[in-house]
Amino acid sequence: MSMEALIPVINKLQDVFNTVGADAIQLPQIVVVGSQSSGKSSVLESLVGKSFLPRGVGIVTRRPLVLQLMYTTNEHKENRNQANIDLLEWAQFLHMDKIFSDFDEVRAEIERETNRGAGANKGISPEPIRLKIYSNKVVNLTVVDLPGLTKVPVGDQPEDIEQQVHDLVLQYIGNPNSIILAVSSANTDMATAEALKMAKEVDPDGRRTLAVITKLDLMDAGTDAIDCLCGRVIPVKLGIIGVVNRSQQDIIDNKSIEDAMKDEAAFLQRKYPTLANRNGTPYLAKTLNRLLMHHIRDCLPELKTRVTMMMSQFQSLLNSYGDDVQDKAQTLLQIITKFNAAYCQTVEGTARNIETTELCGGARICYIFHETFGRTLDCIHPLAGLTQMDILTAIRNATGPRPALFVPEVSFELLVKRQIRRLEEPSQRCVELVHEEMQRIIQFCGTEVQQEMLRFPKVHEKIVDVVTQLLRRRLPPTNSMVENLVLIELAYINTKHPDFRSDASIVSSLMTSINSSSNNYGGEDDKRVIPVRRQQQQQQQQYSQLDGEIYSKGVSGGSNAQSRSLTEGSSRQLPQYPFEQQQQPTPTHQLYNSVGNGQGGNWLASLIAGPKPDPAIASVDSQEQSREQSPEHSAQNVQKPVNLLPEVPNHPIRKLTERETRDVDLIERLIKSYFYIVRKSIQDKVPKAVMHFLVNHVKDNLQSELVKHLYRQDQIDDLLSESPEVAQRRKEAAEMLKALQHANVIIGEIRETHMW
């Protein structure tokens, strides 16, 4: 194949891709750029040899015109049919099958098509008009005529007409496989040419830019374009060619292109004799043909690679859309099986396409178990919400009316249960997070399944509904099981737990130390080991004898001194309780005086009442009593019973005694130890319960649920109704793949050994 045949090959490729409207393949072509009324259309008409383009004042070319010039003779039969078998020159638009032999009709059709696409208000449109011209007077070329560059909107043109034209021109000349034909008129300064400026933006090296200077015959007298044509003003690597166009009067007079070209040749010989053979329309046509052929040759290897790669891409895309459904029941079962496999693989982490941007599926569930849920439990302090006064109050409430000799176990159970209940809320939240992730997996369970879902939207909706209902039904049992795990821990506080036994043993050791300190607290007589009940009976007998003697002395009229000596002597023989060591014996006359004066109880009454209260508490009681006896308080509490005891404060603000501090520390230590045991158990059992009752159950029953709700004969046709969007995409992909395969065949016909 000769290089002369390369341009028709590219034209065939353009036809192939134009049928599918694809711009992905950037084919070699010549793009004409120039300011408005710079003579672009006249240059194209000179290349064709026919007057076929619209003419007028202002912007005339308002849509890109892709012009394919095809050299043909009567001997070439490949482009001929019954309609043009006898024609030497004809034109044909791609948007219609009509053959045009009258080029005035071609001009009218271009105007109609321009108004149809861009409107009649001088606006522009990026949609191209594609025209083929077959003639024995043209060379093989592919030229794109673009709207002229303008600055100021006229008529009904939009305000941004300059930007619209600028963007449209950049779209075409930005193609690296295009040759830029920058047109500027000779009666303007070439340095101000807008076409050369835009060409330099996309082609800074000038390797694919050819300059054309029009209207050489309209320059001012005494000036010429020799410096511009020789490249002394602005150098252009591919060259600068000057041409002479038909004037508007020539067009009105219907001057033929042949006559215009003769006048052009005569003008160049007269005005530029040394440059005449390198300027003019014939030389421009040959130069463009040569440049385009070499450019196609250079672009062809990359073009082959591009077509092959796109064939593979569109083949994969077409496969993803699937074939036409033959057996709907089988197709539905395949979709259900694929979705179930993809869902389970995403949960188990065995999917073929592993996500690298974020955690999903089973990895996210693992993160919820061991990071979110685990850290939340670790942040719960065993004594959160408990103060020392709370613990002390619980100890005192657990003893009832009896003072306790030991720390009551009930207080420990009540307090530790209160702390264990704090583990229930994070556990329930863990279930909710896993449920949300299981719901989220539906949208991220494999690209193959996602394509099927897009193709059949009703199947997708039904599958989402079935999985959502299944997950929703499994949520109450899972929540109930997690709640039961906490209730199980609350039901029985196992103080014999192996991990708790070492901490529980501190109770006996602490109580032993308490007893030893209490024994060392009294005198020598207190070191005897006397049963409590027996000791109390002996003390009561001694008190009774002493009372009788005092009473007999008082009745017989004995002296106060004898009574005092008897009382003092007897009091030294009485055993003393540890809490009474700070009290001094009360003399007999004080007892009688106190009884007689009514200022207090006798010694027996004080014995029955128990030990003397703490001075601080006594002072508080006295203040409370004085406050109650005040006129204001008595006025407010008129209906109050006489024998009502003063209120006990809920949290008395005072310093804890040594024993109270010891008891509180003991309970705190036991709560911490047991709470850690329960937290460890909950942290281990809740994920297991969630996996069994929710995750694994859904995995095991998903396919059966889908088949149960989807595989019904009366619903199959409705479910497998294809989405119109997917059907359109599959059609477009099939057409593009067919065009690429055809283009690959066309390119394969070129023998590279004959191209150089």
Short mmCIF file of N, CA and C in Angstrom, two decimals, residues 363-501:
data_model
loop_
_atom_site.label_atom_id
_atom_site.label_comp_id
_atom_site.label_asym_id
_atom_site.label_seq_id
_atom_site.Cartn_x
_atom_site.Cartn_y
_atom_site.Cartn_z
N ALA A 363 -13.62 -7.93 58.17
CA ALA A 363 -12.56 -7.16 58.83
C ALA A 363 -13.16 -6.03 59.67
N ARG A 364 -14.23 -5.44 59.17
CA ARG A 364 -14.88 -4.36 59.93
C ARG A 364 -15.58 -4.92 61.17
N ILE A 365 -16.17 -6.11 61.04
CA ILE A 365 -16.80 -6.76 62.21
C ILE A 365 -15.75 -7.08 63.26
N CYS A 366 -14.61 -7.57 62.82
CA CYS A 366 -13.51 -7.84 63.76
C CYS A 366 -13.06 -6.55 64.45
N TYR A 367 -13.00 -5.47 63.70
CA TYR A 367 -12.63 -4.18 64.30
C TYR A 367 -13.65 -3.75 65.35
N ILE A 368 -14.93 -3.98 65.05
CA ILE A 368 -15.98 -3.63 66.02
C ILE A 368 -15.82 -4.44 67.29
N PHE A 369 -15.54 -5.74 67.16
CA PHE A 369 -15.42 -6.60 68.34
C PHE A 369 -14.24 -6.20 69.22
N HIS A 370 -13.08 -6.08 68.62
CA HIS A 370 -11.85 -5.98 69.40
C HIS A 370 -11.33 -4.56 69.58
N GLU A 371 -11.78 -3.64 68.76
CA GLU A 371 -11.35 -2.25 68.92
C GLU A 371 -12.45 -1.39 69.53
N THR A 372 -13.57 -1.32 68.83
CA THR A 372 -14.66 -0.45 69.33
C THR A 372 -15.23 -0.98 70.63
N PHE A 373 -15.73 -2.22 70.61
CA PHE A 373 -16.37 -2.80 71.79
C PHE A 373 -15.35 -3.06 72.90
N GLY A 374 -14.19 -3.62 72.54
CA GLY A 374 -13.18 -3.92 73.56
C GLY A 374 -12.67 -2.67 74.26
N ARG A 375 -12.39 -1.63 73.50
CA ARG A 375 -11.88 -0.40 74.12
C ARG A 375 -12.95 0.28 74.96
N THR A 376 -14.21 0.18 74.52
CA THR A 376 -15.28 0.78 75.31
C THR A 376 -15.39 0.11 76.67
N LEU A 377 -15.30 -1.22 76.71
CA LEU A 377 -15.34 -1.92 78.00
C LEU A 377 -14.12 -1.59 78.85
N ASP A 378 -12.97 -1.48 78.22
CA ASP A 378 -11.76 -1.16 78.99
C ASP A 378 -11.84 0.23 79.61
N CYS A 379 -12.62 1.11 78.99
CA CYS A 379 -12.73 2.47 79.52
C CYS A 379 -13.70 2.57 80.70
N ILE A 380 -14.47 1.53 80.96
CA ILE A 380 -15.41 1.55 82.09
C ILE A 380 -14.65 1.22 83.37
N HIS A 381 -14.55 2.16 84.29
CA HIS A 381 -13.84 1.94 85.54
C HIS A 381 -14.71 1.12 86.48
N PRO A 382 -14.10 0.20 87.22
CA PRO A 382 -14.91 -0.63 88.13
C PRO A 382 -15.67 0.17 89.18
N LEU A 383 -15.14 1.33 89.58
CA LEU A 383 -15.77 2.12 90.64
C LEU A 383 -16.40 3.39 90.08
N ALA A 384 -16.69 3.41 88.78
CA ALA A 384 -17.28 4.60 88.19
C ALA A 384 -18.65 4.86 88.81
N GLY A 385 -18.86 6.08 89.28
CA GLY A 385 -20.14 6.43 89.88
C GLY A 385 -20.27 6.08 91.34
N LEU A 386 -19.23 5.51 91.95
CA LEU A 386 -19.27 5.12 93.36
C LEU A 386 -18.26 5.96 94.14
N THR A 387 -18.75 6.62 95.18
CA THR A 387 -17.86 7.34 96.09
C THR A 387 -17.70 6.52 97.37
N GLN A 388 -16.77 6.95 98.20
CA GLN A 388 -16.57 6.24 99.47
C GLN A 388 -17.81 6.32 100.35
N MET A 389 -18.49 7.46 100.31
CA MET A 389 -19.70 7.59 101.11
C MET A 389 -20.81 6.70 100.58
N ASP A 390 -20.86 6.48 99.24
CA ASP A 390 -21.84 5.55 98.69
C ASP A 390 -21.59 4.14 99.20
N ILE A 391 -20.32 3.75 99.20
CA ILE A 391 -19.98 2.41 99.67
C ILE A 391 -20.28 2.28 101.16
N LEU A 392 -19.92 3.29 101.93
CA LEU A 392 -20.17 3.25 103.38
C LEU A 392 -21.66 3.21 103.66
N THR A 393 -22.43 3.98 102.93
CA THR A 393 -23.88 3.96 103.11
C THR A 393 -24.44 2.59 102.79
N ALA A 394 -23.95 1.95 101.71
CA ALA A 394 -24.42 0.61 101.38
C ALA A 394 -24.07 -0.38 102.49
N ILE A 395 -22.89 -0.25 103.08
CA ILE A 395 -22.49 -1.14 104.18
C ILE A 395 -23.42 -0.95 105.37
N ARG A 396 -23.71 0.29 105.72
CA ARG A 396 -24.56 0.56 106.90
C ARG A 396 -26.00 0.14 106.64
N ASN A 397 -26.47 0.36 105.38
CA ASN A 397 -27.83 -0.08 105.06
C ASN A 397 -27.97 -1.59 105.08
N ALA A 398 -26.89 -2.29 104.74
CA ALA A 398 -26.95 -3.75 104.71
C ALA A 398 -26.97 -4.36 106.10
N THR A 399 -26.56 -3.61 107.13
CA THR A 399 -26.52 -4.16 108.50
C THR A 399 -27.86 -4.02 109.20
N GLY A 400 -28.73 -3.13 108.71
CA GLY A 400 -30.01 -2.95 109.39
C GLY A 400 -29.84 -2.24 110.71
N PRO A 401 -30.66 -2.60 111.69
CA PRO A 401 -30.57 -1.92 113.00
C PRO A 401 -29.42 -2.40 113.86
N ARG A 402 -28.76 -3.47 113.45
CA ARG A 402 -27.71 -4.06 114.27
C ARG A 402 -26.36 -3.53 113.85
N PRO A 403 -25.54 -3.08 114.80
CA PRO A 403 -24.16 -2.73 114.43
C PRO A 403 -23.39 -3.97 114.03
N ALA A 404 -22.63 -3.85 112.94
CA ALA A 404 -21.96 -5.03 112.38
C ALA A 404 -20.56 -5.17 112.95
N LEU A 405 -20.22 -6.43 113.25
CA LEU A 405 -18.86 -6.73 113.65
C LEU A 405 -17.97 -7.00 112.44
N PHE A 406 -18.60 -7.44 111.36
CA PHE A 406 -17.87 -7.74 110.13
C PHE A 406 -18.52 -6.96 108.98
N VAL A 407 -17.79 -6.87 107.87
CA VAL A 407 -18.34 -6.21 106.68
C VAL A 407 -19.40 -7.13 106.07
N PRO A 408 -20.65 -6.66 105.90
CA PRO A 408 -21.70 -7.53 105.36
C PRO A 408 -21.45 -7.86 103.89
N GLU A 409 -21.66 -9.12 103.54
CA GLU A 409 -21.45 -9.56 102.16
C GLU A 409 -22.52 -9.02 101.22
N VAL A 410 -23.69 -8.72 101.78
CA VAL A 410 -24.78 -8.21 100.95
C VAL A 410 -24.39 -6.89 100.29
N SER A 411 -23.69 -6.05 101.02
CA SER A 411 -23.29 -4.76 100.45
C SER A 411 -22.37 -4.95 99.25
N PHE A 412 -21.47 -5.91 99.31
CA PHE A 412 -20.60 -6.19 98.18
C PHE A 412 -21.40 -6.64 96.97
N GLU A 413 -22.37 -7.53 97.16
CA GLU A 413 -23.17 -8.03 96.05
C GLU A 413 -23.99 -6.91 95.41
N LEU A 414 -24.60 -6.08 96.24
CA LEU A 414 -25.41 -4.99 95.70
C LEU A 414 -24.57 -4.03 94.87
N LEU A 415 -23.41 -3.69 95.40
CA LEU A 415 -22.57 -2.72 94.70
C LEU A 415 -21.96 -3.30 93.43
N VAL A 416 -21.51 -4.54 93.46
CA VAL A 416 -20.89 -5.12 92.28
C VAL A 416 -21.93 -5.37 91.19
N LYS A 417 -23.18 -5.69 91.55
CA LYS A 417 -24.24 -5.84 90.55
C LYS A 417 -24.53 -4.50 89.88
N ARG A 418 -24.49 -3.46 90.68
CA ARG A 418 -24.71 -2.13 90.11
C ARG A 418 -23.66 -1.80 89.07
N GLN A 419 -22.44 -2.18 89.28
CA GLN A 419 -21.37 -1.90 88.32
C GLN A 419 -21.44 -2.83 87.11
N ILE A 420 -21.86 -4.06 87.32
CA ILE A 420 -21.95 -5.01 86.20
C ILE A 420 -23.01 -4.56 85.21
N ARG A 421 -24.08 -3.93 85.71
CA ARG A 421 -25.14 -3.46 84.80
C ARG A 421 -24.62 -2.42 83.80
N ARG A 422 -23.52 -1.78 84.12
CA ARG A 422 -22.95 -0.79 83.20
C ARG A 422 -22.39 -1.44 81.94
N LEU A 423 -22.21 -2.75 81.93
CA LEU A 423 -21.67 -3.44 80.77
C LEU A 423 -22.74 -3.76 79.74
N GLU A 424 -24.01 -3.60 80.08
CA GLU A 424 -25.08 -4.00 79.18
C GLU A 424 -25.20 -3.05 77.99
N GLU A 425 -25.14 -1.76 78.22
CA GLU A 425 -25.32 -0.80 77.13
C GLU A 425 -24.25 -0.92 76.05
N PRO A 426 -22.95 -0.99 76.38
CA PRO A 426 -21.95 -1.20 75.31
C PRO A 426 -22.15 -2.51 74.56
N SER A 427 -22.63 -3.53 75.25
CA SER A 427 -22.86 -4.81 74.57
C SER A 427 -23.98 -4.69 73.55
N GLN A 428 -25.06 -4.00 73.92
CA GLN A 428 -26.16 -3.80 72.97
C GLN A 428 -25.70 -2.95 71.79
N ARG A 429 -24.87 -1.96 72.06
CA ARG A 429 -24.36 -1.11 70.97
C ARG A 429 -23.47 -1.91 70.03
N CYS A 430 -22.75 -2.87 70.53
CA CYS A 430 -21.93 -3.74 69.68
C CYS A 430 -22.81 -4.51 68.71
N VAL A 431 -23.94 -5.00 69.18
CA VAL A 431 -24.87 -5.72 68.30
C VAL A 431 -25.37 -4.80 67.20
N GLU A 432 -25.71 -3.56 67.54
CA GLU A 432 -26.21 -2.61 66.55
C GLU A 432 -25.16 -2.32 65.47
N LEU A 433 -23.91 -2.16 65.88
CA LEU A 433 -22.85 -1.86 64.91
C LEU A 433 -22.63 -3.03 63.95
N VAL A 434 -22.63 -4.25 64.47
CA VAL A 434 -22.47 -5.41 63.59
C VAL A 434 -23.66 -5.53 62.65
N HIS A 435 -24.86 -5.25 63.14
CA HIS A 435 -26.05 -5.29 62.29
C HIS A 435 -25.94 -4.26 61.16
N GLU A 436 -25.47 -3.07 61.47
CA GLU A 436 -25.30 -2.05 60.44
C GLU A 436 -24.27 -2.47 59.41
N GLU A 437 -23.19 -3.11 59.84
CA GLU A 437 -22.17 -3.55 58.89
C GLU A 437 -22.69 -4.68 58.01
N MET A 438 -23.47 -5.60 58.58
CA MET A 438 -24.07 -6.65 57.76
C MET A 438 -25.01 -6.06 56.71
N GLN A 439 -25.71 -5.01 57.06
CA GLN A 439 -26.57 -4.33 56.10
C GLN A 439 -25.73 -3.62 55.03
N ARG A 440 -24.60 -3.08 55.44
CA ARG A 440 -23.73 -2.33 54.52
C ARG A 440 -23.05 -3.24 53.52
N ILE A 441 -22.83 -4.49 53.88
CA ILE A 441 -22.12 -5.42 52.99
C ILE A 441 -22.91 -5.65 51.71
N ILE A 442 -24.23 -5.45 51.75
CA ILE A 442 -25.05 -5.67 50.56
C ILE A 442 -24.56 -4.81 49.39
N GLN A 443 -24.12 -3.60 49.70
CA GLN A 443 -23.68 -2.68 48.65
C GLN A 443 -22.25 -2.92 48.20
N PHE A 444 -21.49 -3.76 48.92
CA PHE A 444 -20.06 -3.95 48.61
C PHE A 444 -19.73 -5.43 48.55
N CYS A 445 -20.47 -6.18 47.78
CA CYS A 445 -20.23 -7.63 47.78
C CYS A 445 -19.90 -8.13 46.38
N GLY A 446 -19.00 -7.46 45.69
CA GLY A 446 -18.51 -7.98 44.41
C GLY A 446 -18.97 -7.17 43.22
N THR A 447 -18.02 -6.92 42.32
CA THR A 447 -18.34 -6.11 41.14
C THR A 447 -19.25 -6.87 40.17
N GLU A 448 -19.07 -8.20 40.07
CA GLU A 448 -19.91 -8.96 39.17
C GLU A 448 -21.37 -8.89 39.61
N VAL A 449 -21.58 -9.04 40.90
CA VAL A 449 -22.95 -8.99 41.41
C VAL A 449 -23.51 -7.59 41.24
N GLN A 450 -22.67 -6.58 41.43
CA GLN A 450 -23.16 -5.21 41.29
C GLN A 450 -23.63 -4.93 39.87
N GLN A 451 -22.94 -5.47 38.88
CA GLN A 451 -23.37 -5.29 37.50
C GLN A 451 -24.72 -5.95 37.26
N GLU A 452 -24.91 -7.15 37.83
CA GLU A 452 -26.20 -7.81 37.70
C GLU A 452 -27.29 -6.99 38.38
N MET A 453 -26.97 -6.38 39.51
CA MET A 453 -27.95 -5.57 40.23
C MET A 453 -28.35 -4.34 39.41
N LEU A 454 -27.36 -3.74 38.74
CA LEU A 454 -27.68 -2.59 37.91
C LEU A 454 -28.51 -2.98 36.70
N ARG A 455 -28.27 -4.17 36.21
CA ARG A 455 -29.01 -4.62 35.03
C ARG A 455 -30.46 -4.94 35.38
N PHE A 456 -30.68 -5.54 36.54
CA PHE A 456 -32.03 -5.89 36.97
C PHE A 456 -32.35 -5.19 38.28
N PRO A 457 -32.82 -3.96 38.22
CA PRO A 457 -33.04 -3.19 39.46
C PRO A 457 -34.09 -3.79 40.37
N LYS A 458 -35.10 -4.46 39.82
CA LYS A 458 -36.13 -5.06 40.68
C LYS A 458 -35.59 -6.24 41.47
N VAL A 459 -34.70 -7.01 40.85
CA VAL A 459 -34.03 -8.09 41.59
C VAL A 459 -33.19 -7.51 42.72
N HIS A 460 -32.52 -6.41 42.42
CA HIS A 460 -31.72 -5.76 43.45
C HIS A 460 -32.58 -5.30 44.62
N GLU A 461 -33.68 -4.66 44.32
CA GLU A 461 -34.56 -4.19 45.39
C GLU A 461 -35.08 -5.35 46.23
N LYS A 462 -35.46 -6.44 45.56
CA LYS A 462 -36.00 -7.59 46.30
C LYS A 462 -34.94 -8.24 47.16
N ILE A 463 -33.72 -8.37 46.64
CA ILE A 463 -32.64 -8.97 47.43
C ILE A 463 -32.32 -8.12 48.65
N VAL A 464 -32.25 -6.81 48.46
CA VAL A 464 -32.00 -5.92 49.59
C VAL A 464 -33.11 -6.05 50.63
N ASP A 465 -34.34 -6.16 50.17
CA ASP A 465 -35.46 -6.29 51.10
C ASP A 465 -35.39 -7.60 51.87
N VAL A 466 -35.07 -8.70 51.20
CA VAL A 466 -35.00 -10.01 51.87
C VAL A 466 -33.87 -10.03 52.90
N VAL A 467 -32.70 -9.54 52.53
CA VAL A 467 -31.56 -9.53 53.47
C VAL A 467 -31.85 -8.61 54.65
N THR A 468 -32.48 -7.47 54.38
CA THR A 468 -32.82 -6.55 55.47
C THR A 468 -33.79 -7.19 56.44
N GLN A 469 -34.81 -7.87 55.92
CA GLN A 469 -35.78 -8.53 56.80
C GLN A 469 -35.13 -9.66 57.60
N LEU A 470 -34.22 -10.40 56.97
CA LEU A 470 -33.53 -11.47 57.68
C LEU A 470 -32.69 -10.91 58.82
N LEU A 471 -31.95 -9.85 58.53
CA LEU A 471 -31.14 -9.23 59.58
C LEU A 471 -32.02 -8.65 60.68
N ARG A 472 -33.15 -8.09 60.30
CA ARG A 472 -34.04 -7.50 61.31
C ARG A 472 -34.65 -8.58 62.20
N ARG A 473 -34.96 -9.75 61.64
CA ARG A 473 -35.50 -10.84 62.46
C ARG A 473 -34.47 -11.41 63.41
N ARG A 474 -33.21 -11.35 63.03
CA ARG A 474 -32.16 -11.90 63.90
C ARG A 474 -31.72 -10.92 64.97
N LEU A 475 -32.14 -9.68 64.86
CA LEU A 475 -31.70 -8.68 65.84
C LEU A 475 -32.28 -8.92 67.24
N PRO A 476 -33.59 -9.17 67.40
CA PRO A 476 -34.11 -9.42 68.77
C PRO A 476 -33.48 -10.62 69.46
N PRO A 477 -33.33 -11.80 68.81
CA PRO A 477 -32.66 -12.91 69.52
C PRO A 477 -31.23 -12.58 69.94
N THR A 478 -30.54 -11.86 69.09
CA THR A 478 -29.16 -11.51 69.44
C THR A 478 -29.13 -10.54 70.63
N ASN A 479 -29.98 -9.54 70.59
CA ASN A 479 -30.05 -8.61 71.72
C ASN A 479 -30.47 -9.32 72.99
N SER A 480 -31.41 -10.26 72.87
CA SER A 480 -31.87 -11.00 74.04
C SER A 480 -30.74 -11.85 74.62
N MET A 481 -29.96 -12.48 73.75
CA MET A 481 -28.86 -13.30 74.24
C MET A 481 -27.80 -12.46 74.92
N VAL A 482 -27.49 -11.32 74.34
CA VAL A 482 -26.49 -10.44 74.96
C VAL A 482 -27.01 -9.91 76.31
N GLU A 483 -28.29 -9.59 76.34
CA GLU A 483 -28.87 -9.14 77.62
C GLU A 483 -28.84 -10.26 78.65
N ASN A 484 -29.10 -11.49 78.20
CA ASN A 484 -29.05 -12.62 79.13
C ASN A 484 -27.64 -12.87 79.66
N LEU A 485 -26.64 -12.59 78.83
CA LEU A 485 -25.27 -12.76 79.31
C LEU A 485 -24.99 -11.86 80.52
N VAL A 486 -25.50 -10.65 80.46
CA VAL A 486 -25.33 -9.75 81.60
C VAL A 486 -26.19 -10.20 82.77
N LEU A 487 -27.43 -10.63 82.48
CA LEU A 487 -28.31 -11.10 83.56
C LEU A 487 -27.77 -12.35 84.24
N ILE A 488 -27.09 -13.19 83.46
CA ILE A 488 -26.48 -14.38 84.06
C ILE A 488 -25.42 -13.99 85.07
N GLU A 489 -24.65 -13.00 84.73
CA GLU A 489 -23.62 -12.54 85.67
C GLU A 489 -24.26 -11.90 86.91
N LEU A 490 -25.42 -11.25 86.71
CA LEU A 490 -26.09 -10.63 87.86
C LEU A 490 -26.82 -11.65 88.72
N ALA A 491 -27.18 -12.81 88.12
CA ALA A 491 -27.98 -13.78 88.87
C ALA A 491 -27.20 -14.44 89.99
N TYR A 492 -25.92 -14.62 89.84
CA TYR A 492 -25.15 -15.35 90.84
C TYR A 492 -23.76 -14.76 90.91
N ILE A 493 -23.45 -14.18 92.06
CA ILE A 493 -22.12 -13.63 92.29
C ILE A 493 -21.26 -14.75 92.87
N ASN A 494 -20.42 -15.29 92.06
CA ASN A 494 -19.62 -16.47 92.43
C ASN A 494 -18.35 -16.03 93.14
N THR A 495 -18.44 -15.95 94.45
CA THR A 495 -17.25 -15.56 95.23
C THR A 495 -16.23 -16.68 95.33
N LYS A 496 -16.60 -17.88 94.84
CA LYS A 496 -15.65 -19.00 94.82
C LYS A 496 -14.98 -19.14 93.45
N HIS A 497 -15.12 -18.12 92.64
CA HIS A 497 -14.48 -18.14 91.32
C HIS A 497 -12.97 -18.28 91.49
N PRO A 498 -12.34 -19.13 90.67
CA PRO A 498 -10.88 -19.34 90.84
C PRO A 498 -10.08 -18.05 90.78
N ASP A 499 -10.48 -17.13 89.90
CA ASP A 499 -9.73 -15.88 89.79
C ASP A 499 -10.05 -14.91 90.91
N PHE A 500 -11.16 -15.15 91.63
CA PHE A 500 -11.57 -14.26 92.72
C PHE A 500 -11.13 -14.76 94.08
N ARG A 501 -10.73 -16.04 94.17
CA ARG A 501 -10.42 -16.66 95.46
C ARG A 501 -9.26 -15.97 96.16
#
